[in-house]
Short mmCIF file of C-alpha atoms in Angstrom, two decimals:
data_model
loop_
_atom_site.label_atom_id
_atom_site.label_comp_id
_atom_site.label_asym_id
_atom_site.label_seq_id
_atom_site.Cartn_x
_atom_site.Cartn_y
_atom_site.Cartn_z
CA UNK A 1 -13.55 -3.43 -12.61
CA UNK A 2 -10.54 -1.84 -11.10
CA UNK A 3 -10.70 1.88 -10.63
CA UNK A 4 -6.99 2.54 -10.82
CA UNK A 5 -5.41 0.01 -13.47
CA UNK A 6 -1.85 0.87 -14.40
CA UNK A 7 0.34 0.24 -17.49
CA UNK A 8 2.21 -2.07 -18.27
CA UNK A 9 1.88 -4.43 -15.97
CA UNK A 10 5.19 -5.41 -16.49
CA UNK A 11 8.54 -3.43 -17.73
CA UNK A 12 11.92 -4.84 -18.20
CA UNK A 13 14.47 -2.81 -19.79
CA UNK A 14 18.08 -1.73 -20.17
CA UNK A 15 19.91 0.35 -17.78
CA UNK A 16 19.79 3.99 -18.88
CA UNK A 17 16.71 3.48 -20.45
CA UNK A 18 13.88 6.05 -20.17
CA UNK A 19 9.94 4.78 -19.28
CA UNK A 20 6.52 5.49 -18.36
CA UNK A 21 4.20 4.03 -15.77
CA UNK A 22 0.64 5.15 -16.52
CA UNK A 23 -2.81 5.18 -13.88
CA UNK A 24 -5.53 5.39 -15.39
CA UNK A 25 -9.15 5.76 -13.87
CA UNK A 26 -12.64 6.77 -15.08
CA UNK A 27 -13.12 8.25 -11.57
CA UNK A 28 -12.13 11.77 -10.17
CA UNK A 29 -9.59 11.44 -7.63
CA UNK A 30 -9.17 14.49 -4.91
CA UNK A 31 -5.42 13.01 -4.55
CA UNK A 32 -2.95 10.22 -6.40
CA UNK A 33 0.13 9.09 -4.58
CA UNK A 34 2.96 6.77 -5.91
CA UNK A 35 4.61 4.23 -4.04
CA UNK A 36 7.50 2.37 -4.69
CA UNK A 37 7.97 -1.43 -3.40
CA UNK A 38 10.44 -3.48 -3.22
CA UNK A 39 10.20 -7.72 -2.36
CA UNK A 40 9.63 -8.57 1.09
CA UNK A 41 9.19 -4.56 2.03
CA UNK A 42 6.17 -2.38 2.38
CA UNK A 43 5.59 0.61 0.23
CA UNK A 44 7.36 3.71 0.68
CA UNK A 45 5.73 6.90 -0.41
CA UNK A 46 7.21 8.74 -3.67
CA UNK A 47 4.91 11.53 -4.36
CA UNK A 48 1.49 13.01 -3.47
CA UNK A 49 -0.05 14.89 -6.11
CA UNK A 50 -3.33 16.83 -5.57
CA UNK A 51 -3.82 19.44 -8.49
CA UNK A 52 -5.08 18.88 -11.75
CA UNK A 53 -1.95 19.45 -14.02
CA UNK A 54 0.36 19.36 -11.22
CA UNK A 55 4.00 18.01 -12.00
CA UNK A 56 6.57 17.18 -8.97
CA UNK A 57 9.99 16.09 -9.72
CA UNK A 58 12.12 14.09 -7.58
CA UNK A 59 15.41 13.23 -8.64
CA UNK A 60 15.24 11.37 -12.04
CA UNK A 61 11.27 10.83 -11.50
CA UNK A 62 8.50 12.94 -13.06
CA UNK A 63 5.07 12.64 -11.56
CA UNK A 64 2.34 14.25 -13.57
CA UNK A 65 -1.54 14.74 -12.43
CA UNK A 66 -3.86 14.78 -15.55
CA UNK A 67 -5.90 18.01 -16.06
CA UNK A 68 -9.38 16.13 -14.95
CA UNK A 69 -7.84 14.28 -11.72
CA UNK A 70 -8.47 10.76 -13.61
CA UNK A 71 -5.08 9.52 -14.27
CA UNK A 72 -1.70 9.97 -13.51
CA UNK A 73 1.94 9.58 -15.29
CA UNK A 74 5.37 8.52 -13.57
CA UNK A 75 8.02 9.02 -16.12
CA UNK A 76 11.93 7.69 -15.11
CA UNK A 77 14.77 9.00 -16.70
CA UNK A 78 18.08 7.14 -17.12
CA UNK A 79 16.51 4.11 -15.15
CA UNK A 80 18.96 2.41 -12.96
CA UNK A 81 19.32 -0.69 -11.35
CA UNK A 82 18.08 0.85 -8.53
CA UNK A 83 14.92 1.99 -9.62
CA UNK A 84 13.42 -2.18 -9.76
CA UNK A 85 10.98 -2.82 -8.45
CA UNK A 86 6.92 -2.60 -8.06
CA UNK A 87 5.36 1.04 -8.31
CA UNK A 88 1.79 1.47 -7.41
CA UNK A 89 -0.59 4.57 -7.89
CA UNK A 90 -3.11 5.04 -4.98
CA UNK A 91 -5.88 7.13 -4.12
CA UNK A 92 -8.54 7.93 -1.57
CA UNK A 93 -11.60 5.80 -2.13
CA UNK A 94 -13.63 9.18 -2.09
CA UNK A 95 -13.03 13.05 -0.84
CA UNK A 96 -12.05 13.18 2.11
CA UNK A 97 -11.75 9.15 2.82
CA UNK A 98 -8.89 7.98 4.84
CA UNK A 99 -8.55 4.72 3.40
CA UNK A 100 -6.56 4.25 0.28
CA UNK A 101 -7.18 2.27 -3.41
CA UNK A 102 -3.80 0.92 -5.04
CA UNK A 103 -3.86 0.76 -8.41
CA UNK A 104 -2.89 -2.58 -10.07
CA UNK A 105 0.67 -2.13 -10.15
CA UNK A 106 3.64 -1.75 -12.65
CA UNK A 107 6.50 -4.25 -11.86
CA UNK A 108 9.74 -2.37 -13.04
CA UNK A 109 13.12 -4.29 -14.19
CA UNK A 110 16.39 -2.29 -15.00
CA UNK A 111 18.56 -4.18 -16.06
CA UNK A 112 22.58 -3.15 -15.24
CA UNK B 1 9.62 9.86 11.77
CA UNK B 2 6.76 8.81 10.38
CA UNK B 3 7.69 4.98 11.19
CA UNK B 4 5.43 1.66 11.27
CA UNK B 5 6.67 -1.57 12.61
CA UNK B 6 5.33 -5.26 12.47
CA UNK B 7 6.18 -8.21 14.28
CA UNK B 8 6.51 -10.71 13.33
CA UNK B 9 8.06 -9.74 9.70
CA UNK B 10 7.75 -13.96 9.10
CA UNK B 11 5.85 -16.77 10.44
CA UNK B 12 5.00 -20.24 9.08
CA UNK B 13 2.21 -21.97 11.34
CA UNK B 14 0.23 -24.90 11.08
CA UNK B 15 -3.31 -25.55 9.34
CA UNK B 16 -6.22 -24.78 12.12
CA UNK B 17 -4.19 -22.50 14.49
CA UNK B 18 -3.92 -18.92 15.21
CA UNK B 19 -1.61 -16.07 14.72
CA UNK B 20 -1.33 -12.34 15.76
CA UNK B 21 -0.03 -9.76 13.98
CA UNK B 22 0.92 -6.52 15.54
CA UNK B 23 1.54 -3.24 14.01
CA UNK B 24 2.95 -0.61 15.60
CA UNK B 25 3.69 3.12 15.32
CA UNK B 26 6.71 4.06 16.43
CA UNK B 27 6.88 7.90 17.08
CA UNK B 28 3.38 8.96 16.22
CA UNK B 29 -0.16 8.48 17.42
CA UNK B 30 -2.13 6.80 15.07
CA UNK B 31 -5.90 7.04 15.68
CA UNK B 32 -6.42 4.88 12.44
CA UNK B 33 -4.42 2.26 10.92
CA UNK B 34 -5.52 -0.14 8.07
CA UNK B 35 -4.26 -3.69 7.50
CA UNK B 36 -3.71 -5.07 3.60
CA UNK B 37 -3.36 -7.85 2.16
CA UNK B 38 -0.72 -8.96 -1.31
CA UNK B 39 -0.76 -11.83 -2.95
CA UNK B 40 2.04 -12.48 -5.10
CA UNK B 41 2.93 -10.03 -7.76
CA UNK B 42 -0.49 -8.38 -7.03
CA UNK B 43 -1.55 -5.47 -5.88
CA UNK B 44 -2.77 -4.69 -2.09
CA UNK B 45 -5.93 -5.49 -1.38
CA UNK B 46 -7.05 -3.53 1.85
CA UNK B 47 -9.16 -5.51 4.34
CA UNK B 48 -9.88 -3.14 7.21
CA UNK B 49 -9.95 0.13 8.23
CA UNK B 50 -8.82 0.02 12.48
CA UNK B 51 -9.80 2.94 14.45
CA UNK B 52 -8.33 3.33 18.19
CA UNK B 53 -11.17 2.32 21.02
CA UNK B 54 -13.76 1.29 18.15
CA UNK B 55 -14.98 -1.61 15.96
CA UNK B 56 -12.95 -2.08 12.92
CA UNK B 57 -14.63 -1.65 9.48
CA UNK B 58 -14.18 -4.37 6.76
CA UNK B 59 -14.21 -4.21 3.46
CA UNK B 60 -17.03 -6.74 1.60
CA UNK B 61 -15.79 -10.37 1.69
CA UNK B 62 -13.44 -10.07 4.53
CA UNK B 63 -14.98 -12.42 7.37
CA UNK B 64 -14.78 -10.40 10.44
CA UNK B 65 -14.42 -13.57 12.48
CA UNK B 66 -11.42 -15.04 10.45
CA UNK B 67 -9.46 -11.33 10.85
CA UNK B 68 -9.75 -10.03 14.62
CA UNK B 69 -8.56 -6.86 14.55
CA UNK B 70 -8.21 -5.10 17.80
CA UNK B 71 -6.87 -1.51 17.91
CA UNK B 72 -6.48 -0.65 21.96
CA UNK B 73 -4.44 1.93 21.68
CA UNK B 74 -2.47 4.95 19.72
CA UNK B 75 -0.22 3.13 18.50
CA UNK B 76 -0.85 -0.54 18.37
CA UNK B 77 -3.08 -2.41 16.39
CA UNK B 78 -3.62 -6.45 16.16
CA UNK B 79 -4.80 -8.64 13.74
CA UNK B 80 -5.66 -12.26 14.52
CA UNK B 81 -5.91 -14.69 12.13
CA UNK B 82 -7.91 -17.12 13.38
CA UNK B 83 -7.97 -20.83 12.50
CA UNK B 84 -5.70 -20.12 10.02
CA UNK B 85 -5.85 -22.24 6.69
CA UNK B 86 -2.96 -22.35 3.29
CA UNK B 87 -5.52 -19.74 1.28
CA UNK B 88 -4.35 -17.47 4.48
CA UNK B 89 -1.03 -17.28 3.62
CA UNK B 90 0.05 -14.04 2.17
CA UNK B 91 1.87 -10.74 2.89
CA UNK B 92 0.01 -8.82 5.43
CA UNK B 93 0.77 -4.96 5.34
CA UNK B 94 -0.67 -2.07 7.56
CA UNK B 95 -0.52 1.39 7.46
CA UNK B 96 -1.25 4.36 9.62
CA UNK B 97 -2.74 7.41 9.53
CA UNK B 98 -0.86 10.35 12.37
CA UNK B 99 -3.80 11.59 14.15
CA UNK B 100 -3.27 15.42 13.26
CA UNK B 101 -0.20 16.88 13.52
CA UNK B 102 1.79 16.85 10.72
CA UNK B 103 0.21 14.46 7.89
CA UNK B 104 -2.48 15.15 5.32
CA UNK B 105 -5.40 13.20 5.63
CA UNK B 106 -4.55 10.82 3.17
CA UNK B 107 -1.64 9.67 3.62
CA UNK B 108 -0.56 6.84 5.11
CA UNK B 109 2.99 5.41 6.30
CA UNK B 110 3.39 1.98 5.90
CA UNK B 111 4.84 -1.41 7.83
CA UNK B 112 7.55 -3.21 5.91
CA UNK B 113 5.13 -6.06 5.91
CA UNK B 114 4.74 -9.79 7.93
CA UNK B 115 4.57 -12.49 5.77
CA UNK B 116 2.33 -15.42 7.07
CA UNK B 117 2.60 -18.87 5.57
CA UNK B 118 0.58 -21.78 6.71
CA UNK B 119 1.29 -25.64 6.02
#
């Protein structure tokens, strides 16, 4: 059983387009991050978010934190082209851990 | 700031022999970095946890003696694959944690990735 899984697993859609990337867990997390990754490339860091409720923006990206620290939302507005690619949720194993747990993974399309 | 390297970023080798991977933080000292593992169009899977002038921690059903990993100093750790086999071939990833300064504890910066392939 994965303790992140993330929905879809797959998105392809039309440039312009608006979507949601969903993590989802039955375990409290202290902290979620998001990473984005592209093919051939390691992840790059999007967003940390540590508060239950919390919301960060950046850009044309809306990260939300759920209320109970279980799951967390990436919502993309206007998708473009440039947005393709895999995005992963990831959290520490436990409070305080320094190792990480990715999530399953949401591969993105945008179509031009 | 904040950047990882690896070298190599590709290598193809042959069944039975070894390769070394090195990861390497560029303008910060890492006292722990962690080394991944992706499959295609999965997720990473992470296989050890280095820490600088100690035994690495593995996660279960890693073999210790198929991954060396030696972390010697700030801001260079190894991994060995050792008698490499096809199954072996992946994209390795590590990451690295700045030892204080100016990160929060979890989070990580990341190595654009070496991918190993072996005929």
């Amino acid at each position: 059983t994965q303790l992140l899984e993330q929905s879809p697993q797959f998105l392809s859609i039309q440039e312009g387009e608006n979507l949601t990337v969903y993590c989802n867990s039955s375990s409290v997390f202290s902290s979620l991050q998001w990473y984005r990754q592209e093919p051939g490339e390691g992840p790059v860091l999007l967003v940390t978010v540590v508060t239950g409720g919390e919301v960060k923006k950046l850009k044309r990206l809306t990260f939300q934190f759920g209320d109970a620290r279980k799951d967390s939302s990436l919502h993309i507005t206007a998708a473009q082209p440039g947005d393709t690619g895999l995005y992963l949720c990831a959290g520490p194993i436990y409070t305080g851990a320094n190792n990480l747990f990715f999530g399953t993974g949401t591969r993105l399309t945008v179509i031009p | 700031g904040a950047v990882v390297s690896q070298h190599p970023s590709r290598v193809i080798c042959k069944s039975g022999t070894s390769v070394k991977i090195e990861c390497r933080s560029l303008d910060f000292q890492a006292t722990t970095m962690f080394w991944y593992r992706q499959f295609p169009k999965q997720s990473l899977m992470l296989m050890a946890t280095s820490n600088e002038g100690s035994k690495a921690t593995y996660e279960q059903g890693v073999e210790k003696d198929k991954f060396l990993i030696n972390h010697a100093s700030l801001t260079l750790s190894t991994l060995t694959v050792t008698s490499a086999h096809p199954e072996d071939s992946s994209f390795y990833i590590c990451s690295a944690r700045e030892a204080g300064g100016r990160a929060r504890s979890y989070e990580q910066y990341f190595g654009p990735g070496t991918r190993l392939t072996v005929t």
